[in-house]
Coordinates of C-alpha atoms in Angstrom, one line a residue:
M101 CA -14.8 -53.4 -6.0
S102 CA -14.8 -56.5 -8.1
A103 CA -11.3 -55.6 -9.6
V104 CA -9.9 -55.1 -6.1
L105 CA -11.4 -58.5 -5.0
A106 CA -10.0 -60.2 -8.1
A107 CA -6.6 -58.7 -7.7
A108 CA -6.4 -59.7 -4.2
S109 CA -7.5 -63.2 -4.9
A110 CA -4.7 -63.6 -7.6
G111 CA -2.1 -62.0 -5.5
G112 CA -3.0 -64.1 -2.5
A113 CA -2.9 -67.3 -4.4
A114 CA 0.6 -66.7 -5.6
S115 CA 1.9 -66.1 -2.0
P116 CA 3.3 -68.9 0.2
P117 CA 0.5 -70.8 2.2
P118 CA 0.0 -69.8 5.8
S119 CA 1.1 -71.9 8.7
A120 CA -1.9 -70.7 10.8
P121 CA -5.6 -70.6 10.3
H122 CA -7.2 -67.5 8.8
S123 CA -7.8 -64.5 11.0
P124 CA -9.4 -61.1 10.6
P125 CA -7.3 -58.4 8.9
P126 CA -5.1 -56.2 11.1
G127 CA -7.0 -53.4 12.9
H128 CA -10.4 -55.2 13.1
S129 CA -11.7 -57.0 16.1
A130 CA -13.2 -60.5 15.8
P131 CA -13.5 -63.6 17.9
S132 CA -10.3 -65.1 18.8
A133 CA -9.0 -67.8 16.4
P134 CA -8.0 -71.3 17.5
S135 CA -4.5 -72.1 18.3
P136 CA -2.2 -72.6 15.3
A137 CA -1.9 -76.2 14.2
P138 CA 1.6 -77.7 14.0
S139 CA 3.4 -76.9 10.7
I140 CA 3.7 -80.0 8.4
P141 CA 6.8 -79.8 6.2
P142 CA 6.2 -80.2 2.5
A143 CA 7.2 -83.5 0.8
S144 CA 9.5 -81.5 -1.5
E145 CA 10.3 -78.0 -2.3
S146 CA 8.8 -78.2 -5.7
V147 CA 5.2 -78.5 -4.2
A148 CA 5.6 -75.9 -1.5
R149 CA 3.8 -73.2 -3.5
P150 CA 0.2 -73.6 -4.9
A151 CA -0.4 -72.9 -8.6
P152 CA -1.6 -69.4 -9.5
F153 CA -5.4 -68.8 -8.9
A154 CA -5.7 -71.8 -6.6
R155 CA -8.5 -72.0 -4.2
I156 CA -7.8 -71.0 -0.6
P157 CA -9.8 -73.2 1.7
G158 CA -9.7 -73.1 5.5
F159 CA -11.8 -70.2 6.3
A160 CA -15.0 -72.2 6.2
A161 CA -13.8 -74.4 9.0
W162 CA -12.7 -71.5 11.1
L163 CA -16.1 -69.7 10.6
A164 CA -18.0 -72.9 11.4
D165 CA -16.2 -73.2 14.7
Q166 CA -17.2 -69.8 15.8
P167 CA -20.5 -69.1 17.7
I168 CA -23.0 -67.5 15.3
E169 CA -23.2 -63.8 16.2
T170 CA -26.1 -62.1 17.7
A171 CA -28.1 -59.3 16.0
F172 CA -26.0 -56.7 17.6
D173 CA -22.7 -58.1 16.4
A174 CA -23.7 -59.6 13.1
W175 CA -23.6 -56.6 10.9
R176 CA -21.0 -53.9 11.6
A177 CA -20.3 -51.0 9.1
M178 CA -16.9 -49.9 8.2
P179 CA -15.5 -47.4 5.7
D180 CA -15.2 -48.7 2.2
L181 CA -11.8 -47.5 1.7
D182 CA -10.7 -49.4 4.9
A183 CA -12.3 -52.6 3.6
W184 CA -10.8 -52.4 0.1
H185 CA -7.3 -51.6 1.6
A186 CA -7.6 -54.6 4.0
I187 CA -8.7 -56.9 1.1
A188 CA -5.9 -55.7 -1.2
A189 CA -3.2 -55.9 1.5
A190 CA -4.3 -59.2 2.9
T191 CA -2.2 -62.3 2.9
P192 CA -3.8 -65.6 2.1
A193 CA -4.3 -66.2 5.8
D194 CA -6.3 -63.0 6.0
L195 CA -8.0 -62.6 2.6
Q196 CA -11.3 -64.4 3.2
A197 CA -11.6 -62.9 6.7
A198 CA -11.2 -59.4 5.2
R199 CA -13.8 -60.2 2.6
W200 CA -16.1 -61.4 5.4
L201 CA -15.8 -58.1 7.3
Y202 CA -16.6 -56.3 4.1
V203 CA -19.7 -58.5 3.6
K204 CA -21.1 -57.7 7.0
S205 CA -20.4 -54.0 6.5
L206 CA -22.3 -54.1 3.1
I207 CA -25.3 -55.7 4.8
A208 CA -25.1 -53.3 7.6
T209 CA -25.5 -50.4 5.0
A210 CA -28.3 -52.3 3.2
R211 CA -26.2 -53.0 0.1
G212 CA -27.3 -56.6 -0.5
T213 CA -26.5 -56.7 -4.1
D214 CA -22.8 -55.8 -3.6
A215 CA -22.6 -58.2 -0.7
I216 CA -23.9 -61.0 -2.9
G217 CA -21.0 -60.4 -5.2
V218 CA -18.4 -60.7 -2.5
L219 CA -20.0 -63.8 -1.1
E220 CA -19.9 -65.3 -4.6
V221 CA -16.2 -64.7 -4.7
M222 CA -15.6 -66.2 -1.3
I223 CA -17.5 -69.4 -2.1
A224 CA -15.7 -69.7 -5.4
D225 CA -12.4 -69.8 -3.4
D226 CA -13.9 -72.1 -0.6
P227 CA -17.1 -74.0 -1.7
D228 CA -17.3 -75.4 1.8
L229 CA -18.7 -72.1 3.0
A230 CA -22.1 -73.1 1.5
L231 CA -22.3 -75.5 4.5
V232 CA -21.6 -72.8 7.3
P233 CA -24.7 -71.4 9.0
A234 CA -23.1 -67.9 9.4
W235 CA -22.3 -67.7 5.6
Q236 CA -25.8 -69.0 4.8
R237 CA -27.3 -66.3 7.0
A238 CA -25.3 -63.5 5.4
N239 CA -26.2 -64.9 1.9
G240 CA -30.0 -65.1 2.9
V241 CA -30.0 -61.5 4.3
A242 CA -28.2 -60.2 1.3
Q243 CA -30.6 -61.9 -1.1
I244 CA -33.5 -60.3 0.8
Q245 CA -32.0 -56.9 0.7
A246 CA -31.6 -57.3 -3.1
W247 CA -35.2 -58.3 -3.3
H248 CA -34.5 -61.9 -4.3
L249 CA -37.1 -63.0 -1.7
P250 CA -37.5 -66.8 -2.6
G251 CA -33.8 -67.3 -2.6
G252 CA -33.3 -65.4 0.6
I253 CA -36.1 -67.3 2.4
A254 CA -34.7 -70.7 1.2
A255 CA -31.2 -69.7 2.5
L256 CA -32.5 -68.7 5.8
R257 CA -34.4 -72.0 6.3
Q258 CA -31.3 -74.1 6.5
P259 CA -31.3 -76.4 9.4
G260 CA -28.6 -74.4 11.3
L261 CA -30.8 -71.2 11.1
A262 CA -34.2 -72.6 12.0
D263 CA -34.2 -71.0 15.4
D264 CA -31.7 -68.2 14.9
P265 CA -33.4 -65.0 15.9
E266 CA -31.7 -62.9 13.2
A267 CA -32.4 -65.5 10.5
C268 CA -36.1 -65.5 11.8
L269 CA -36.3 -61.7 11.7
W270 CA -35.3 -61.4 8.1
R271 CA -37.4 -64.5 7.1
M272 CA -40.4 -62.9 8.7
K273 CA -39.8 -59.7 6.7
A274 CA -39.4 -61.4 3.4
L275 CA -42.4 -63.5 3.9
S276 CA -44.4 -60.4 4.9
D277 CA -43.1 -58.7 1.8
R278 CA -44.3 -61.6 -0.4
G279 CA -47.9 -61.4 1.2
E280 CA -47.5 -64.8 3.1
A281 CA -49.0 -63.4 6.2
Q282 CA -49.5 -66.6 8.3
A283 CA -46.0 -67.9 7.5
A284 CA -44.5 -64.5 8.4
L285 CA -46.2 -64.5 11.8
A286 CA -45.1 -68.0 12.5
D287 CA -41.5 -66.7 12.7
F288 CA -42.3 -63.6 14.8
N289 CA -41.8 -65.1 18.2
C290 CA -38.4 -66.5 17.2
A291 CA -37.4 -63.1 15.8
V292 CA -38.2 -61.0 18.9
P293 CA -34.7 -61.1 20.4
A294 CA -33.3 -59.8 17.2
L295 CA -35.9 -57.2 17.0
N296 CA -35.3 -56.0 20.5
A297 CA -31.6 -55.8 19.8
R298 CA -32.2 -53.0 17.4
R299 CA -32.8 -49.4 18.3
G300 CA -34.6 -46.4 16.7
V301 CA -35.2 -46.4 12.9
A302 CA -33.4 -49.8 12.6
R303 CA -36.4 -51.4 14.0
T304 CA -38.9 -49.7 11.8
P305 CA -38.9 -51.9 8.7
F306 CA -39.3 -55.1 10.8
I307 CA -42.2 -53.7 12.9
L308 CA -43.8 -52.6 9.7
A309 CA -43.3 -56.1 8.3
A310 CA -44.8 -57.7 11.4
A311 CA -47.7 -55.3 11.4
R312 CA -48.4 -56.0 7.7
A313 CA -48.5 -59.7 8.3
A314 CA -50.8 -59.3 11.3
T315 CA -53.2 -57.1 9.2
G316 CA -53.0 -59.7 6.3
A317 CA -53.8 -62.4 8.7
G318 CA -56.7 -60.5 10.2
R319 CA -55.2 -59.9 13.5
H320 CA -55.8 -56.2 13.4
Q321 CA -55.7 -55.4 17.1
V322 CA -52.1 -57.0 17.3
A323 CA -51.1 -54.9 14.3
L324 CA -52.2 -51.7 16.0
Q325 CA -50.3 -52.6 19.2
W326 CA -47.1 -53.1 17.2
L327 CA -47.7 -49.9 15.1
A328 CA -48.1 -47.9 18.4
L329 CA -44.2 -48.1 18.6
L330 CA -43.9 -46.0 15.4
P331 CA -44.5 -42.2 15.1
D332 CA -48.0 -41.0 14.1
Q333 CA -46.5 -39.2 11.1
N334 CA -45.1 -42.4 9.6
T335 CA -47.2 -42.8 6.3
T336 CA -46.5 -46.5 6.0
A337 CA -47.6 -47.1 9.5
N338 CA -50.6 -45.0 8.9
L339 CA -51.5 -47.0 5.8
L340 CA -51.4 -50.1 8.0
R341 CA -53.3 -48.4 10.9
G342 CA -56.0 -47.5 8.4
K343 CA -56.3 -51.1 7.2
A344 CA -56.5 -52.4 10.7
D345 CA -59.1 -49.8 11.8
L346 CA -61.2 -50.8 8.8
G347 CA -60.8 -54.4 9.6
L348 CA -62.0 -53.7 13.2
G349 CA -65.0 -51.9 11.8
L350 CA -63.7 -48.4 12.8
A351 CA -64.7 -46.9 9.4
Q352 CA -64.3 -43.2 10.2
E353 CA -60.8 -43.7 11.9
G354 CA -59.7 -46.0 8.9
R355 CA -60.9 -43.5 6.3
L356 CA -59.0 -40.7 8.0
R357 CA -55.8 -42.7 8.1
L358 CA -56.0 -43.6 4.5
A359 CA -56.9 -39.9 3.5
R360 CA -53.7 -38.8 5.3
V361 CA -51.7 -41.4 3.3
D362 CA -53.3 -40.1 0.1
L363 CA -52.0 -36.6 1.0
S364 CA -48.4 -37.3 2.0
G365 CA -47.6 -40.9 1.1
S366 CA -45.4 -42.3 -1.6
P367 CA -47.0 -43.3 -5.0
E368 CA -47.1 -46.8 -3.9
E369 CA -48.6 -46.0 -0.6
R370 CA -51.2 -43.9 -2.1
A371 CA -52.1 -46.6 -4.7
D372 CA -52.4 -49.0 -1.7
A373 CA -54.7 -46.6 0.1
I374 CA -56.9 -46.2 -2.9
L375 CA -57.2 -49.9 -3.5
T376 CA -57.9 -50.6 0.2
T377 CA -60.7 -48.1 0.2
I378 CA -62.2 -49.7 -3.0
E379 CA -61.9 -53.2 -1.2
D380 CA -63.5 -51.9 2.0
G381 CA -66.3 -50.2 0.1
L382 CA -67.2 -53.4 -1.9
A383 CA -66.9 -55.6 1.2
K384 CA -69.3 -53.3 3.2
R385 CA -71.6 -52.6 0.2
T386 CA -71.1 -48.8 0.6
L387 CA -69.5 -48.5 -2.9
P388 CA -71.5 -49.5 -6.0
V389 CA -69.8 -52.0 -8.2
A390 CA -70.0 -49.8 -11.3
E391 CA -68.1 -47.0 -9.4
A392 CA -65.7 -49.5 -7.9
L393 CA -64.8 -50.7 -11.5
K394 CA -64.2 -47.1 -12.6
R395 CA -61.8 -46.5 -9.8
L396 CA -60.1 -49.8 -10.2
D397 CA -59.5 -49.2 -13.9
I398 CA -58.1 -45.7 -13.1
L399 CA -55.8 -47.4 -10.5
L400 CA -54.6 -50.1 -12.9
I401 CA -53.8 -47.4 -15.5
G402 CA -51.5 -45.5 -13.1
W403 CA -49.9 -48.3 -11.2
R404 CA -47.9 -51.3 -12.3
G405 CA -46.2 -54.1 -10.4
G406 CA -45.9 -55.6 -7.0
M407 CA -48.6 -56.8 -4.6
I408 CA -50.8 -53.7 -5.2
E409 CA -51.3 -54.6 -8.9
R410 CA -51.7 -58.3 -8.1
R411 CA -54.4 -57.4 -5.6
A412 CA -56.1 -55.0 -8.1
L413 CA -56.0 -57.6 -10.9
S414 CA -57.5 -60.3 -8.6
L415 CA -60.3 -57.9 -7.6
S416 CA -61.0 -56.9 -11.3
M417 CA -61.1 -60.6 -12.3
R418 CA -63.6 -61.4 -9.5
L419 CA -65.7 -58.4 -10.4
G420 CA -65.6 -59.4 -14.1
N421 CA -66.9 -62.8 -13.1
E422 CA -69.6 -61.4 -10.9
T423 CA -70.8 -58.9 -13.6
H424 CA -70.5 -61.5 -16.5
D425 CA -67.8 -59.3 -18.1
A426 CA -65.7 -62.0 -19.8
T427 CA -63.3 -59.5 -21.4
R428 CA -62.4 -58.0 -17.8
E429 CA -62.2 -61.5 -16.3
L430 CA -60.0 -62.9 -18.9
G431 CA -57.8 -59.8 -19.3
A432 CA -57.1 -59.4 -15.5
G433 CA -56.5 -63.2 -15.2
S434 CA -54.1 -63.3 -18.1
I435 CA -51.9 -60.5 -16.7
L436 CA -51.8 -62.4 -13.5
T437 CA -50.7 -65.6 -14.9
R438 CA -48.3 -64.1 -17.4
Y439 CA -46.5 -61.6 -15.2
F440 CA -46.8 -62.6 -11.7
D441 CA -45.3 -65.6 -9.7
L442 CA -48.4 -67.1 -8.3
G443 CA -46.9 -70.3 -7.0
A444 CA -49.5 -72.9 -6.2
E445 CA -52.3 -70.6 -7.2
A446 CA -51.1 -70.5 -10.9
G447 CA -52.5 -73.9 -11.9
P448 CA -56.1 -73.5 -10.6
L449 CA -56.3 -70.0 -12.1
V450 CA -55.3 -71.1 -15.5
E451 CA -57.8 -74.0 -15.4
T452 CA -60.5 -71.4 -14.4
L453 CA -59.6 -69.1 -17.2
R454 CA -59.6 -72.1 -19.6
A455 CA -63.0 -73.2 -18.5
R456 CA -64.3 -69.8 -18.8
L457 CA -63.0 -69.3 -22.3
A458 CA -64.4 -72.7 -23.4
V459 CA -67.9 -71.8 -22.2
L460 CA -67.8 -68.4 -23.9
L461 CA -66.7 -70.0 -27.2
A462 CA -68.9 -73.1 -27.2
P463 CA -71.2 -73.5 -30.2
G464 CA -74.3 -72.6 -28.1
S465 CA -72.9 -69.4 -26.8
A466 CA -74.8 -66.2 -27.4
L467 CA -71.5 -64.3 -27.9
P468 CA -71.3 -62.5 -31.3
L469 CA -68.9 -64.1 -33.7
T470 CA -66.5 -61.2 -33.9
R471 CA -66.2 -60.9 -30.1
A472 CA -65.8 -64.7 -29.8
V473 CA -62.9 -64.6 -32.2
G474 CA -61.4 -61.7 -30.6
L475 CA -61.5 -63.5 -27.2
F476 CA -59.9 -66.5 -28.6
W477 CA -57.2 -64.6 -30.3
D478 CA -56.3 -62.4 -27.4
Y479 CA -56.4 -65.4 -24.9
R480 CA -55.4 -68.3 -27.2
D481 CA -52.9 -69.5 -24.7
F482 CA -55.9 -70.4 -22.4
A483 CA -57.7 -72.3 -25.1
P484 CA -58.4 -76.0 -24.2
G485 CA -55.7 -78.3 -25.3
G486 CA -55.9 -81.6 -27.2
I487 CA -59.0 -82.7 -29.2
E488 CA -61.1 -80.3 -27.4
G489 CA -59.0 -77.3 -28.4
L490 CA -58.8 -78.4 -32.0
R491 CA -62.5 -78.8 -32.2
L492 CA -63.1 -75.4 -30.7
A493 CA -60.7 -73.8 -33.2
E494 CA -62.3 -75.7 -36.1
M495 CA -65.7 -74.4 -35.1
L496 CA -64.4 -70.8 -35.0
V497 CA -62.8 -71.2 -38.4
T498 CA -65.9 -72.6 -39.9
R499 CA -68.1 -69.8 -38.5
L500 CA -65.6 -67.3 -39.9
Q501 CA -65.5 -68.7 -43.3
A502 CA -69.3 -69.0 -43.4
A503 CA -69.5 -65.2 -42.5
G504 CA -66.9 -64.4 -45.2
L505 CA -64.3 -63.4 -42.7
Y506 CA -61.6 -65.3 -44.6
A507 CA -58.6 -63.5 -43.4
R508 CA -59.5 -64.0 -39.7
A509 CA -60.1 -67.7 -40.4
A510 CA -56.7 -67.9 -41.9
D511 CA -55.1 -66.1 -39.0
L512 CA -56.5 -68.9 -36.6
L513 CA -55.2 -71.6 -38.8
D514 CA -51.7 -69.8 -39.1
H515 CA -51.5 -69.8 -35.3
R516 CA -52.4 -73.5 -35.3
L517 CA -49.8 -74.2 -37.9
S518 CA -47.1 -72.3 -35.9
T519 CA -47.9 -74.2 -32.7
A520 CA -48.8 -77.7 -34.0
A521 CA -46.9 -80.3 -32.1
T522 CA -46.8 -82.6 -35.1
R523 CA -46.0 -79.8 -37.6
D524 CA -44.6 -82.0 -40.4
V525 CA -47.7 -84.0 -40.5
E526 CA -50.2 -81.2 -40.3
Q527 CA -48.5 -78.3 -42.3
G528 CA -49.4 -79.8 -45.6
P529 CA -53.2 -79.8 -45.2
L530 CA -53.1 -76.7 -43.1
S531 CA -51.1 -74.8 -45.7
I532 CA -53.6 -75.7 -48.3
R533 CA -56.6 -74.4 -46.3
I534 CA -54.7 -71.2 -45.3
A535 CA -53.7 -70.5 -48.8
G536 CA -57.3 -71.0 -50.0
L537 CA -58.6 -68.5 -47.4
R538 CA -55.9 -66.0 -48.3
I539 CA -57.0 -66.0 -51.8
L540 CA -60.7 -65.7 -50.9
A541 CA -59.7 -62.7 -48.7
G542 CA -58.1 -61.0 -51.8
D543 CA -54.4 -61.5 -50.5
P544 CA -52.8 -63.9 -53.1
A545 CA -49.3 -62.8 -52.0
A546 CA -50.0 -64.3 -48.5
A547 CA -51.4 -67.4 -50.0
I548 CA -48.1 -67.9 -52.0
R549 CA -46.1 -67.4 -48.7
A550 CA -48.3 -70.0 -47.0
I551 CA -47.3 -72.6 -49.6
R552 CA -43.7 -71.7 -50.0
D553 CA -43.0 -71.3 -46.2
T554 CA -44.0 -74.9 -45.8
D555 CA -42.1 -76.5 -48.8
D556 CA -39.5 -78.2 -46.7
V557 CA -41.4 -81.5 -46.4
A558 CA -41.9 -84.2 -48.9
Y559 CA -45.7 -84.5 -49.2
P560 CA -47.8 -87.1 -50.9
A561 CA -48.5 -86.5 -54.6
D562 CA -52.1 -85.4 -54.1
L563 CA -51.2 -82.8 -51.5
D564 CA -48.4 -81.6 -53.8
A565 CA -50.8 -81.2 -56.5
Q566 CA -53.2 -79.2 -54.4
R567 CA -50.5 -76.9 -53.2
G568 CA -49.4 -76.3 -56.8
R569 CA -52.8 -75.4 -58.0
L570 CA -53.3 -72.8 -55.3
E571 CA -49.8 -71.3 -55.7
A572 CA -50.7 -71.0 -59.5
V573 CA -54.0 -69.3 -58.6
G574 CA -52.1 -66.8 -56.4
L575 CA -49.6 -66.1 -59.1
T576 CA -52.4 -65.6 -61.7
L577 CA -54.3 -63.1 -59.5
L578 CA -51.0 -61.2 -59.1
G579 CA -50.5 -61.1 -62.9
K580 CA -47.6 -63.5 -62.9
S581 CA -49.1 -65.9 -65.5
R582 CA -45.8 -67.2 -66.6
E583 CA -44.7 -68.3 -63.2
A584 CA -48.1 -69.8 -62.7
L585 CA -47.9 -71.8 -65.9
A586 CA -44.4 -73.0 -64.8
V587 CA -45.8 -74.3 -61.5
L588 CA -48.6 -76.1 -63.4
D589 CA -46.1 -78.1 -65.4
D590 CA -45.7 -80.4 -62.3
V591 CA -49.5 -80.6 -61.5
P592 CA -51.4 -83.6 -63.1
D593 CA -54.5 -81.6 -64.2
G594 CA -52.4 -78.5 -64.9
V595 CA -53.6 -78.3 -68.5
A596 CA -57.2 -77.4 -67.6
I597 CA -55.9 -74.6 -65.2
S598 CA -53.5 -73.4 -67.9
A599 CA -56.5 -73.1 -70.3
E600 CA -58.4 -71.0 -67.6
I601 CA -55.3 -68.7 -67.3
Y602 CA -55.2 -68.3 -71.1
W603 CA -59.0 -67.7 -71.1
R604 CA -58.7 -64.9 -68.6
A605 CA -55.7 -63.4 -70.3
H606 CA -57.5 -63.5 -73.8
D607 CA -54.6 -65.5 -75.1
W608 CA -56.6 -67.1 -77.8
A609 CA -53.8 -69.0 -79.7
R610 CA -52.6 -70.8 -76.6
L611 CA -56.1 -71.4 -75.4
E612 CA -57.0 -73.0 -78.8
A613 CA -53.8 -75.1 -78.7
V614 CA -54.3 -76.6 -75.3
G615 CA -58.2 -76.6 -75.5
T616 CA -58.3 -79.4 -78.1
A617 CA -57.2 -81.9 -75.5
L618 CA -59.9 -80.8 -73.1
L619 CA -62.9 -81.1 -75.4
P620 CA -65.6 -83.5 -74.1
P621 CA -66.9 -86.4 -76.2
P622 CA -69.9 -85.6 -78.4
G623 CA -73.4 -86.2 -77.2
R624 CA -75.4 -84.6 -74.4
L625 CA -73.2 -81.9 -72.9
T626 CA -73.0 -80.8 -69.3
E627 CA -72.7 -77.2 -68.3
V628 CA -68.9 -77.6 -67.9
G629 CA -68.7 -79.4 -71.3
Q630 CA -70.7 -76.6 -72.9
A631 CA -68.3 -74.0 -71.4
I632 CA -65.3 -75.8 -72.7
V633 CA -66.7 -76.1 -76.3
L634 CA -67.9 -72.5 -76.4
R635 CA -64.5 -71.2 -75.2
Q636 CA -62.8 -73.3 -77.9
A637 CA -65.2 -71.8 -80.5
I638 CA -64.7 -68.3 -79.3
S639 CA -60.9 -68.6 -79.5
S640 CA -61.1 -70.2 -82.9
A641 CA -63.4 -67.3 -84.1
M642 CA -61.1 -64.8 -82.6
L643 CA -58.3 -66.3 -84.6
G644 CA -60.4 -66.6 -87.8
H645 CA -60.0 -70.4 -87.9
T646 CA -63.1 -71.2 -89.9
D647 CA -62.0 -74.8 -90.4
A648 CA -61.8 -75.4 -86.6
L649 CA -65.2 -73.9 -86.2
V650 CA -66.7 -76.2 -88.9
R651 CA -65.2 -79.2 -87.2
L652 CA -66.7 -78.1 -83.8
H653 CA -70.1 -77.6 -85.3
R654 CA -70.0 -81.1 -86.9
R655 CA -69.1 -82.7 -83.6
Y656 CA -71.2 -80.8 -81.1
A657 CA -74.3 -79.4 -83.0
S658 CA -76.5 -82.2 -81.9
G659 CA -75.3 -81.9 -78.4
F660 CA -76.2 -78.2 -78.1
A661 CA -79.7 -78.8 -79.6
G662 CA -82.4 -77.5 -77.3
L663 CA -79.9 -76.1 -74.7
P664 CA -79.9 -72.4 -73.6
A665 CA -76.3 -72.0 -74.9
G666 CA -77.3 -73.7 -78.2
A667 CA -78.1 -70.4 -80.0
A668 CA -74.7 -69.0 -79.1
F669 CA -72.9 -72.0 -80.3
E670 CA -74.8 -71.9 -83.6
L671 CA -74.0 -68.3 -84.1
L672 CA -70.3 -69.0 -83.7
A673 CA -69.9 -72.3 -85.4
G674 CA -72.9 -72.6 -87.6
N675 CA -71.9 -69.7 -89.9
P676 CA -68.2 -69.2 -89.2
D677 CA -67.8 -66.9 -92.2
K678 CA -70.3 -64.5 -90.8
V679 CA -69.0 -64.1 -87.2
D680 CA -68.7 -60.5 -86.3
P681 CA -67.9 -58.6 -82.9
A682 CA -71.6 -58.5 -82.0
A683 CA -71.9 -62.2 -82.4
L684 CA -68.9 -62.7 -80.2
T685 CA -70.2 -60.5 -77.5
R686 CA -73.6 -62.3 -77.4
A687 CA -71.8 -65.7 -77.3
M688 CA -69.7 -64.7 -74.3
G689 CA -72.9 -63.4 -72.6
A690 CA -74.6 -66.7 -73.1
M691 CA -71.7 -68.8 -71.5
P692 CA -72.7 -71.1 -68.7
T693 CA -71.7 -70.1 -65.3
A694 CA -70.1 -73.3 -64.4
S695 CA -66.2 -73.1 -64.4
P696 CA -64.4 -75.8 -66.4
I697 CA -62.0 -76.1 -63.4
G698 CA -64.7 -76.1 -60.8
A699 CA -63.8 -74.8 -57.3
I700 CA -60.5 -73.5 -58.5
G701 CA -62.1 -71.3 -61.0
D702 CA -64.6 -70.1 -58.5
M703 CA -61.8 -69.4 -56.1
M704 CA -60.1 -67.2 -58.9
D705 CA -63.3 -65.3 -59.4
A706 CA -63.8 -64.7 -55.6
G707 CA -60.2 -63.8 -55.2
Q708 CA -60.3 -61.3 -58.0
A709 CA -63.5 -59.7 -56.6
A710 CA -61.9 -59.6 -53.2
M711 CA -58.8 -57.9 -54.6
A712 CA -60.9 -55.3 -56.3
S713 CA -62.9 -54.6 -53.1
R714 CA -59.7 -54.2 -51.2
T715 CA -58.3 -51.8 -53.8
E716 CA -61.5 -49.8 -53.6
G717 CA -61.4 -49.7 -49.8
A718 CA -57.8 -48.5 -49.8
A719 CA -58.6 -45.7 -52.3
V720 CA -61.6 -44.6 -50.2
A721 CA -59.4 -44.7 -47.0
G722 CA -56.6 -42.8 -48.7

């Protein structure tokens, strides 16, 4: 069809311009056209023909000059082949009129999507059509048939269509389909002439729309009067009759109507009947809430989309609030806000969910930590914004870290890093925290990624040093010592961490070489100082460097006097010629627990233990 339209447009544009206004194609009746205007001779022969694909204005003025057609005449069906032939054979004088007859035929046969395509071609050739009420009405009706309800309603609210019965009728139907009952009923009186102009099944969709709006507005008796015009076997009418009966307190009659729908209705009608029964049972307290929740969950599993799911989710959210079921309330509310066009209701609903989540996650909440974090993670788009949101996230991270749930804490910080408005400013400190938590969780590879994925910013020297230390720790835990040592070349205190790496790798020669620069001054030794000296003594003993041991003894003997590690030091350095494997084992066992590199060393130990635990867990699971 589009190819025919395009070909006709191209062919028509290349033909000489008409001397008379546009008229319907031959063989089709239409209101008489105005008398031809006098022909104005061209200024010269060279401008007598338009350029190829030029627009063909004029039909908009002709259409605007005609009385807008009544419901009986507005939409007339014709065979598609006839319509296509008329378009293909049309001269420029007849092309837009031929298209217009085809648009009306498409609307008459409920092919709104196709009609929209033809209307777009027409307005591309003559933009003035957008100002013509007849074209606006056809566009609005086609939009509604294609289920583009907001656009259709807007098109039918143009000033020239405010009191047009046909526009009112379609506007009423669209508003009813959107669940805007009161607005739909406001258009009903205006729509009555267009409704009465229809006969038989052509009236049914509009009667049902009016009855649906009346039921939604609580005017149940009026709805039943309109529905009396439809057969008793019409399942959609029976669904509305059942709702109206229940609204009027006729419980037995209403249940019977809905039971009939459940037997013979479409899947959508059956879902609506089930939901209506649940809603009525809750309203009249004849259905326990627990049973209503079970039925509601079954319904939501089997039905998705439209007003039925929206009603079911709204009910589920309300019941979640009444039963203090935060998961249900937030789950239903989040689906509503994410997947439904709620219009003016969206803002208040989001604020309700946000306030609910904030209360559940507040420090004084009795909600278990794992459930609180799960709620925050699942519904993080409803977390409070600004300082309050940051404070809430920090509180959860702190609680997770205190509970040893380092990976979950890192996940929360990862989310914050990915959504931070001032990313360049925050990503340095955040990447350091995330890397540390990943190491503690036994995932050094993820720690390295956290550092390297944020290396596109020039950080201050202290932040660069912290990031380098953590990257080196991660590489060390992965067994990539050489890469770790290369990273430490650019870290101010990298020598101490390098010594730690050599110690853990039992690289005695390199440990002895770098350890000399780390030795503390003689005198009373701290635990860290004792550990450094003992490590130096062990490396020298392992290498058989007795002269180095003698020098250590001369310098630190008095400092070790009376200390728990003094005996181990004396065993190594006091008699260097008699050091044996047993002495070395005892010396290592007497090492102070304090790490020479402080928290970095503790992090290495924790990360190594976590990696071992993860390996054991994977082996058990396998």
